[in-house]
mmCIF file of C-alpha atoms in Angstrom:
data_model
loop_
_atom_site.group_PDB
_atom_site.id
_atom_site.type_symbol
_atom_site.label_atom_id
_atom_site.label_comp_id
_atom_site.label_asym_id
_atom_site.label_seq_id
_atom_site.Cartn_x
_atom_site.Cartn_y
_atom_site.Cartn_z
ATOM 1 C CA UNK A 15 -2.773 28.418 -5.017
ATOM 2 C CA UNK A 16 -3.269 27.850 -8.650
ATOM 3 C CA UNK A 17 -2.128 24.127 -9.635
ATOM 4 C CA UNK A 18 -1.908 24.990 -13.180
ATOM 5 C CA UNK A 19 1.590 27.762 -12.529
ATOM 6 C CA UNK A 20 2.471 25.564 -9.660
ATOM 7 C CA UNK A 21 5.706 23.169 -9.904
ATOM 8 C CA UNK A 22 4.760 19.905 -8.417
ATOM 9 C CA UNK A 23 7.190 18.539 -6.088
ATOM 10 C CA UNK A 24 7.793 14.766 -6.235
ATOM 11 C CA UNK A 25 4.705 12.636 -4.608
ATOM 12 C CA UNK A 26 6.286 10.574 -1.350
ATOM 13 C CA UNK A 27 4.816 6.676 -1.696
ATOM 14 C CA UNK A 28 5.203 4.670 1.263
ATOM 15 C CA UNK A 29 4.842 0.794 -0.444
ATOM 16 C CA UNK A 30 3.628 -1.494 2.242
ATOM 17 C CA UNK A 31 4.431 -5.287 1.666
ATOM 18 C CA UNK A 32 1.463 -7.666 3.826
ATOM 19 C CA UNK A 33 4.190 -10.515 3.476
ATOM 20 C CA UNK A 34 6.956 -11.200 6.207
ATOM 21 C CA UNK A 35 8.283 -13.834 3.789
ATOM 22 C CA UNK A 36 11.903 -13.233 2.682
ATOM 23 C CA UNK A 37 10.782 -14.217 -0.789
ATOM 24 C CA UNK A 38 7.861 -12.426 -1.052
ATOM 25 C CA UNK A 39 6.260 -12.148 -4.680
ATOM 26 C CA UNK A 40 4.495 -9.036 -3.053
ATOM 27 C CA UNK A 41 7.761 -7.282 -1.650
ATOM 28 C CA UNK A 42 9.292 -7.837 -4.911
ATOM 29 C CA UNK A 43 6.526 -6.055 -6.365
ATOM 30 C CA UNK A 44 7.135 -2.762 -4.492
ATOM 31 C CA UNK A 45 10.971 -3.560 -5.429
ATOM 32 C CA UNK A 46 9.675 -3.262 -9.212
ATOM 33 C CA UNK A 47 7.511 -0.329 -8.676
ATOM 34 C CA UNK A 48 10.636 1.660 -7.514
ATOM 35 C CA UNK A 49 11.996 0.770 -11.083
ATOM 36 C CA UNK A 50 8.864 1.992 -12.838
ATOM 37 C CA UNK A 51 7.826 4.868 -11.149
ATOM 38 C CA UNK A 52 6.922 7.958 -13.127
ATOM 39 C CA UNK A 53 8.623 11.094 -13.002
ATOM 40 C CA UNK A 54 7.730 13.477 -10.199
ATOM 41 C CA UNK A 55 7.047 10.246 -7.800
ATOM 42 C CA UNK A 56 9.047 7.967 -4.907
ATOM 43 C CA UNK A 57 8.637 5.260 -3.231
ATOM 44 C CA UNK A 58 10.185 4.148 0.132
ATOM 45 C CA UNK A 59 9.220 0.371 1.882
ATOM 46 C CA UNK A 60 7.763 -0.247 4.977
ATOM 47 C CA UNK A 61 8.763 -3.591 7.082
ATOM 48 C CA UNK A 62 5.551 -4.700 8.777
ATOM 49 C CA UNK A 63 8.224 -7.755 11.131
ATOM 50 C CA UNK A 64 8.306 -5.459 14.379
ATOM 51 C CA UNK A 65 5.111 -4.548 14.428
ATOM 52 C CA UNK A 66 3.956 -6.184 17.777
ATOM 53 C CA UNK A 67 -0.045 -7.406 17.475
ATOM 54 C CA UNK A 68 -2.532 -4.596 18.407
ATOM 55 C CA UNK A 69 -3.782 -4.483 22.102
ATOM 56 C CA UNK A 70 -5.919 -1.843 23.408
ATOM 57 C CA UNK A 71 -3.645 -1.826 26.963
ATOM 58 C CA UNK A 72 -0.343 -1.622 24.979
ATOM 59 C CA UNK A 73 -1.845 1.614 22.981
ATOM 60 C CA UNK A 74 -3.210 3.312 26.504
ATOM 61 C CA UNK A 75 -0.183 3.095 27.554
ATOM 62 C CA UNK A 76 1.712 4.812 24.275
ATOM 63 C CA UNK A 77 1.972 3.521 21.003
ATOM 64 C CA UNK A 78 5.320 0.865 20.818
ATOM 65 C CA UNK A 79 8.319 2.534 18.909
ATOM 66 C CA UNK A 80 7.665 0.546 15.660
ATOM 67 C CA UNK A 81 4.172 1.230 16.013
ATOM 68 C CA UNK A 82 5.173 5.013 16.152
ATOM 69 C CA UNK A 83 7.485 4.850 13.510
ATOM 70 C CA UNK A 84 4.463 3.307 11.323
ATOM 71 C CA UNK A 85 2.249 5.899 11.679
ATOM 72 C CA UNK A 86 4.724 8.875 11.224
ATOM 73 C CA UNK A 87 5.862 7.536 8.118
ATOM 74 C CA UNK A 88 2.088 6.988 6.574
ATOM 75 C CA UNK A 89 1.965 10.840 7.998
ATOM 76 C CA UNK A 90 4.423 11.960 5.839
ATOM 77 C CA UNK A 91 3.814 10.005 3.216
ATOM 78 C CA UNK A 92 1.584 11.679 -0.087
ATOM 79 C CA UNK A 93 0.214 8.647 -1.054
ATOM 80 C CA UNK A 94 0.877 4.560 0.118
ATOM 81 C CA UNK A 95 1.168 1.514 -2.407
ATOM 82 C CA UNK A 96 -0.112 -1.594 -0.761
ATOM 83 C CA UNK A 97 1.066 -4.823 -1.721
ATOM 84 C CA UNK A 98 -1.067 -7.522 -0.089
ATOM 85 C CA UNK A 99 -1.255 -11.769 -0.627
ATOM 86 C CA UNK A 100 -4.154 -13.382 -0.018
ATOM 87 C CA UNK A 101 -4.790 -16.230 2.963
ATOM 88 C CA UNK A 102 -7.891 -17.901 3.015
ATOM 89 C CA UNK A 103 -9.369 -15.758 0.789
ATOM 90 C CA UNK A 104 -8.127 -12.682 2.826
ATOM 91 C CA UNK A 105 -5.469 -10.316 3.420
ATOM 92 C CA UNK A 106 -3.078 -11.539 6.098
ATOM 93 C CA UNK A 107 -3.252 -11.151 9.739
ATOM 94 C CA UNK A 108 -0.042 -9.186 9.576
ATOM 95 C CA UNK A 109 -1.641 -6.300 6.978
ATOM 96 C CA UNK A 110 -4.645 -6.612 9.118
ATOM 97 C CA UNK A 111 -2.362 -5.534 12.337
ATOM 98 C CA UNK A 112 -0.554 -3.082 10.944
ATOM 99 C CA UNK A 113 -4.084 -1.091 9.594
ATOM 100 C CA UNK A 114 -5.473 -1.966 13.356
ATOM 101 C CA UNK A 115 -2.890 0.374 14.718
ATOM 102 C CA UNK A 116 -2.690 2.996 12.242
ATOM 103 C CA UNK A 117 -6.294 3.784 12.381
ATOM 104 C CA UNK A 118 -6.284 4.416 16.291
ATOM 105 C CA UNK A 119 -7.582 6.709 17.322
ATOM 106 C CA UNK A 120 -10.015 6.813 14.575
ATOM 107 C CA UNK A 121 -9.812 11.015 14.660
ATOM 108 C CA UNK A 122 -7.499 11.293 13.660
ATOM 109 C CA UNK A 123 -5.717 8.461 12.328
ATOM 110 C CA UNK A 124 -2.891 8.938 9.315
ATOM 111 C CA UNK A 125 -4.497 6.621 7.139
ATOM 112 C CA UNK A 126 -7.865 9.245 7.075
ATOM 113 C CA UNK A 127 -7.924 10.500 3.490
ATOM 114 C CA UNK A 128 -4.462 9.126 2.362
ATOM 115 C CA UNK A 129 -5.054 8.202 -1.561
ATOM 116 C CA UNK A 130 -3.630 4.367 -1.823
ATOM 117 C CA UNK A 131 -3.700 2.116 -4.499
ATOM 118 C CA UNK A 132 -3.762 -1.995 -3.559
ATOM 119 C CA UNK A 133 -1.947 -4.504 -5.921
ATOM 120 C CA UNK A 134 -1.476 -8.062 -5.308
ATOM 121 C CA UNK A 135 1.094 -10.678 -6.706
ATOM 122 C CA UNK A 136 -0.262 -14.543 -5.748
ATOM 123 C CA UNK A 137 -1.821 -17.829 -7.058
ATOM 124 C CA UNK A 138 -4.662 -18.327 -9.926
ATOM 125 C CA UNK A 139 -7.341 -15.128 -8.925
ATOM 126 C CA UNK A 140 -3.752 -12.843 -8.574
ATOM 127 C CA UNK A 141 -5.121 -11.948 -4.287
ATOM 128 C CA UNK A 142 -8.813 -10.868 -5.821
ATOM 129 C CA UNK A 143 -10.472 -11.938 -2.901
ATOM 130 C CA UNK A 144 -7.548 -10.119 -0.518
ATOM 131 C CA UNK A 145 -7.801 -7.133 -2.749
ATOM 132 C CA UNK A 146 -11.659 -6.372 -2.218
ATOM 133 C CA UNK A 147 -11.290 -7.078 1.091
ATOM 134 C CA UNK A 148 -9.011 -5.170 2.013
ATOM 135 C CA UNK A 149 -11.104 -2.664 0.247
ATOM 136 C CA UNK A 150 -13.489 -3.288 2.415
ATOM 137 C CA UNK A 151 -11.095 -2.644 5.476
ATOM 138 C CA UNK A 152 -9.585 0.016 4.113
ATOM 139 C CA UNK A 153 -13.308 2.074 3.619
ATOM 140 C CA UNK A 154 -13.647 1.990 7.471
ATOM 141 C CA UNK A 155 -10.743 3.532 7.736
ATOM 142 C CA UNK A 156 -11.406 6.288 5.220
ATOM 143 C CA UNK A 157 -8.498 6.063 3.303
ATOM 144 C CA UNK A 158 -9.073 7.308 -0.324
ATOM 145 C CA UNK A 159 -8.712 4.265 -2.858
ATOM 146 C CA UNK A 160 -7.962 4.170 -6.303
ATOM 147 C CA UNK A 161 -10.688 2.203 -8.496
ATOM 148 C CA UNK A 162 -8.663 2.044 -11.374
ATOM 149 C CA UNK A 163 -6.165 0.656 -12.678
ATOM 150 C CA UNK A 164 -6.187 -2.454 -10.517
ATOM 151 C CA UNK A 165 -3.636 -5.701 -10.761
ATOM 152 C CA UNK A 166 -3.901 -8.389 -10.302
ATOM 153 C CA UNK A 167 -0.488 -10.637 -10.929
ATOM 154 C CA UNK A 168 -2.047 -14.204 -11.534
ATOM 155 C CA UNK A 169 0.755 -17.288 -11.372
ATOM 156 C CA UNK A 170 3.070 -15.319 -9.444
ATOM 157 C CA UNK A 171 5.881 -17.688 -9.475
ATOM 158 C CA UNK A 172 6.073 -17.841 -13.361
ATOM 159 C CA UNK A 173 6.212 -13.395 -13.403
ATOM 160 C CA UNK A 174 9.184 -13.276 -11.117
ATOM 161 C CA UNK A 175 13.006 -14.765 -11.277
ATOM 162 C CA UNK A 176 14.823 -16.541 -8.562
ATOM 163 C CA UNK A 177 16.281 -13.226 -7.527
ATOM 164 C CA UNK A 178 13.059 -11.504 -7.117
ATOM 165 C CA UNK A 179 12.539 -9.771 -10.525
ATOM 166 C CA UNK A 180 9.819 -9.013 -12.099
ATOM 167 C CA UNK A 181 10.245 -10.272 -15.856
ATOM 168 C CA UNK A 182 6.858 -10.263 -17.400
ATOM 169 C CA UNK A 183 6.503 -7.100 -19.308
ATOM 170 C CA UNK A 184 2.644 -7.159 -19.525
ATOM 171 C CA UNK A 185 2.607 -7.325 -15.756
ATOM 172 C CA UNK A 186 5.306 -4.354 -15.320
ATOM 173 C CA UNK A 187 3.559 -2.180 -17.643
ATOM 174 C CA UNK A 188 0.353 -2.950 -15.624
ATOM 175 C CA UNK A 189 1.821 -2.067 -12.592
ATOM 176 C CA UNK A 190 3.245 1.018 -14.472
ATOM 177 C CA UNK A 191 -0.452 2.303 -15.054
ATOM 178 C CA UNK A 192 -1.664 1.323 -11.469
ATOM 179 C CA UNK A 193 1.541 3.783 -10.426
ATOM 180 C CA UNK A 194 0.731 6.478 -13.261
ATOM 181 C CA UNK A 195 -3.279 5.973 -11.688
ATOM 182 C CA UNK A 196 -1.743 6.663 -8.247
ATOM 183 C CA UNK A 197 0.222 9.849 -8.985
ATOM 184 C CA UNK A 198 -2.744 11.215 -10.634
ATOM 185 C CA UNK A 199 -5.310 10.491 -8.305
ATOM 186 C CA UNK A 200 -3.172 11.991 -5.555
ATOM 187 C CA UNK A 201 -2.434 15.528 -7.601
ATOM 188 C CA UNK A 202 -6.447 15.708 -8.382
ATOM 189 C CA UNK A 203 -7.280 14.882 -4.522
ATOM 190 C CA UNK A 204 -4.316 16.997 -3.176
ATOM 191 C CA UNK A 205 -2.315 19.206 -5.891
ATOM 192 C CA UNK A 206 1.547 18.518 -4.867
ATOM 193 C CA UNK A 207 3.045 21.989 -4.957
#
């Protein structure tokens, strides 16, 4: 099909928060990317909580029905927005988990070829350190990354309200371009039609 007389139909993001907190700078993130999505895109969450921790005996046996519901939903999804803090200079164990059982078995696995974009809301480096490696993780795994535009939201408690919002406008329009970078990397690696 020719992508230049097709009509695009809207890209399907699954945002993925890697913070169980209630107040989580990096959930309200994805909150603020549904605001400032562009046109042709949307985005539905994904709550890592019931994800039970990976065990090779649990998956012979049949992936759990969270577990199930995880991967299904990556399946269908065009592209995935991942929101990850940083821990000890790495993404948390939680994020970690949730990957662990989406990419088995490796062939295939729904994260295989599925563009994704990373962004990170935390302390003074803005989850740098988390961000590359989960980068890192995320190569394994063969999941198509977007290089650029990246973000990085430094000082996260001085970006975001008591209710969750994200007020600084540099930081929304930057997470406006790192959404604009994801709907265009997923029409030039899969044209939407």
């Amino acid at each position: 099909m020719n992508s230049q007389n097709s009509v695009h139909r809207a890209i399907k993001v699954l945002g993925i928060s890697g913070s169980l907190r209630v107040g989580s700078y990096n959930t309200s993130l994805l909150r603020a990317a549904a605001d400032l999505l562009p046109e042709g895109m949307t985005l539905e969450l994904f709550d890592l909580a019931a994800i039970p921790l990976y065990n090779a005996d649990t998956e012979a046996q049949g992936f759990p029905p969270t577990v199930r519901e995880l991967r299904e939903r990556i399946a269908a999804a065009d592209a995935l927005l991942i929101a990850t803090p940083e821990y000890n200079y790495s993404i948390p164990g939680v994020l970690k988990n949730a990957i662990d059982w989406a990419s088995r078995p490796p062939h295939p696995s729904p994260l295989d070829s599925k563009p994704t974009a990373i962004v990170g809301a935390g302390g003074r480096v803005g989850t740098a350190r988390a961000q590359l490696h989960l980068r890192q993780i995320l190569m394994h795994t063969n999941t198509l990354l977007l290089g650029r535009p990246e973000l990085f939201v430094q000082r996260a408690s001085e970006q975001f309200d008591a209710a969750g919002n994200l007020t600084n406008e540099t930081t929304r329009e930057a997470l406006q371009a790192v959404l604009e970078g994801l709907a265009g990397w997923t029409r030039r690696l899969y044209p939407v039609a």
